[in-house]
């Protein structure tokens, strides 16, 4: 929920008591009468009767309109004003819950408290109005089209006659007279409302809801049924002819995803599933990318996540990462749970940072300032370590300095003379092409991701291959420091690898033929380490029977490999090499690390 309000009220809110919420009484009236309202407070536990509004706040550039609240003139943005006009009755008042008005947006403590109850608020509402914006000829055509499709499919239940439902839908798709109607429905699914992050829980938790488009309305059930059937259609590759562009667009839209989520009923989802499934949705306040889905997430934990707008982005990242590491459970195909250990926690950390936005790329300085030179981690970052598991790639056989002026041909010429690069002419040519594409695609954001791990923020990171490293309770160390509560145990800490930041980059060639860009600290003999289902990778160095991190690396895609999508719902791909389940056996060639959350942030930013 953005801290730039969609309403300007020269009005002093009365403090709420514990358990109270405010409700907006929309007084009766009709055009051209002004909109008048009253604010009242009550306890949610007393089950008051009210309806809730789900809408898009809009942009700060939107025009503001006058409404009167308790006799005080307030100004609200276009979308809220239009929604209130559409919902106002001519003769009877309507009791609503509207977040922008019912929550004091200038009070962070109240915002945090009220937001933790939004799941209850929308769940207890008599009905939720899904206001997607003003009506138009196109929107009216789209709503009518949904009703027509639903009417044809309705006699065939989803369980009894799925083939007949699909058949009826395909008739609508293949009828050339419906081209413009499909385009109208596509436009409806592309409205700004569907991109809003907060609507995820507002729709999913509503006991009853309906779509409101100006004065036009449509029950949610027809919309949900049609969208779900579109999503179930065979892949275009399995058909003789492609679907119309509009149908494919609807199929992959956020609107269809919302219909699918609500279609699963009052289900609890893993937090990582929600963060990945709705990564494309938007909100102005970065913290809301996390807080807006908490009501749907499985937060069962002795230390559950709660919304807190007084926390920094770094603190939010730390909270979420620790929660995922300690409470990982397989409620979707995205993860597994084993005594707090998850092969996917690296991917999860990467997803959290993408959700928090580009700001997260700059929080490294906060980490450096927070951590003392003695290698201990601050209490604010939570004591303990996270266990992650990587896949050993191969040994680096050669490196070449890299700058913006580096000639790819010079690098390729050097590498061609090496046995690990030189092979059949066709494959050698492919590798040179991969090298060229990798260097051409390497941009400023990628440069920020390729970093060495300063010893001040990387400690005790050890692994054992192929069996996971299990620290001994009484292991002797030089400085006597402790890392508390690593999976319920005390793990004594030893000095970490001394890595001096040389500030440059290198292109490297690995024994298996993989190539990539690494920090200047990387050298021949170091090893690449991959992580499941994400392009985060590290350079590690063996010291005796232990492995230590040297830095972050980006590995160019293998020959013949297409880029992997960020997740099954995303339209974006990972830029760099991503190992999947088949390339990540349970124990073979694996290495386990205990890392602090600061190092995990650097590894996955």
mmCIF file of N, CA and C in Angstrom, residues 416 420-434 513 559-560:
data_model
loop_
_atom_site.group_PDB
_atom_site.id
_atom_site.type_symbol
_atom_site.label_atom_id
_atom_site.label_comp_id
_atom_site.label_asym_id
_atom_site.label_seq_id
_atom_site.Cartn_x
_atom_site.Cartn_y
_atom_site.Cartn_z
ATOM 1 N N UNK A 416 40.902 -20.909 -28.086
ATOM 2 C CA UNK A 416 40.935 -21.945 -29.123
ATOM 3 C C UNK A 416 42.170 -22.837 -29.015
ATOM 4 N N UNK A 420 40.469 -27.852 -23.659
ATOM 5 C CA UNK A 420 39.095 -27.847 -23.152
ATOM 6 C C UNK A 420 38.152 -27.036 -24.035
ATOM 7 N N UNK A 421 38.732 -26.225 -24.925
ATOM 8 C CA UNK A 421 37.900 -25.409 -25.818
ATOM 9 C C UNK A 421 37.898 -26.001 -27.221
ATOM 10 N N UNK A 422 39.078 -26.420 -27.641
ATOM 11 C CA UNK A 422 39.234 -26.887 -29.012
ATOM 12 C C UNK A 422 38.669 -28.291 -29.161
ATOM 13 N N UNK A 423 37.747 -28.473 -30.054
ATOM 14 C CA UNK A 423 37.157 -29.785 -30.308
ATOM 15 C C UNK A 423 36.726 -29.813 -31.766
ATOM 16 N N UNK A 424 35.664 -30.491 -32.086
ATOM 17 C CA UNK A 424 35.212 -30.526 -33.472
ATOM 18 C C UNK A 424 34.933 -29.105 -33.963
ATOM 19 N N UNK A 425 35.261 -28.804 -35.233
ATOM 20 C CA UNK A 425 35.133 -27.423 -35.733
ATOM 21 C C UNK A 425 33.756 -26.814 -35.511
ATOM 22 N N UNK A 426 32.689 -27.614 -35.713
ATOM 23 C CA UNK A 426 31.340 -27.070 -35.561
ATOM 24 C C UNK A 426 31.082 -26.654 -34.119
ATOM 25 N N UNK A 427 31.504 -27.484 -33.145
ATOM 26 C CA UNK A 427 31.295 -27.150 -31.741
ATOM 27 C C UNK A 427 32.164 -25.958 -31.340
ATOM 28 N N UNK A 428 33.391 -25.907 -31.873
ATOM 29 C CA UNK A 428 34.262 -24.768 -31.578
ATOM 30 C C UNK A 428 33.615 -23.473 -32.052
ATOM 31 N N UNK A 429 33.005 -23.510 -33.237
ATOM 32 C CA UNK A 429 32.314 -22.337 -33.755
ATOM 33 C C UNK A 429 31.150 -21.958 -32.857
ATOM 34 N N UNK A 430 30.388 -22.970 -32.364
ATOM 35 C CA UNK A 430 29.268 -22.696 -31.465
ATOM 36 C C UNK A 430 29.748 -22.017 -30.195
ATOM 37 N N UNK A 431 30.867 -22.501 -29.644
ATOM 38 C CA UNK A 431 31.377 -21.922 -28.409
ATOM 39 C C UNK A 431 31.811 -20.478 -28.623
ATOM 40 N N UNK A 432 32.388 -20.200 -29.780
ATOM 41 C CA UNK A 432 32.763 -18.820 -30.079
ATOM 42 C C UNK A 432 31.520 -17.945 -30.178
ATOM 43 N N UNK A 433 30.452 -18.482 -30.766
ATOM 44 C CA UNK A 433 29.188 -17.741 -30.855
ATOM 45 C C UNK A 433 28.607 -17.495 -29.468
ATOM 46 N N UNK A 434 28.655 -18.519 -28.593
ATOM 47 C CA UNK A 434 28.174 -18.360 -27.218
ATOM 48 C C UNK A 434 28.964 -17.273 -26.508
ATOM 49 N N UNK A 513 33.728 -26.918 -20.591
ATOM 50 C CA UNK A 513 33.431 -26.095 -21.755
ATOM 51 C C UNK A 513 32.573 -24.887 -21.458
ATOM 52 N N UNK A 559 25.634 -24.375 -25.252
ATOM 53 C CA UNK A 559 25.265 -24.484 -26.662
ATOM 54 C C UNK A 559 23.992 -25.314 -26.806
ATOM 55 N N UNK A 560 23.064 -24.799 -27.587
ATOM 56 C CA UNK A 560 21.828 -25.533 -27.826
ATOM 57 C C UNK A 560 20.796 -25.402 -26.734
#
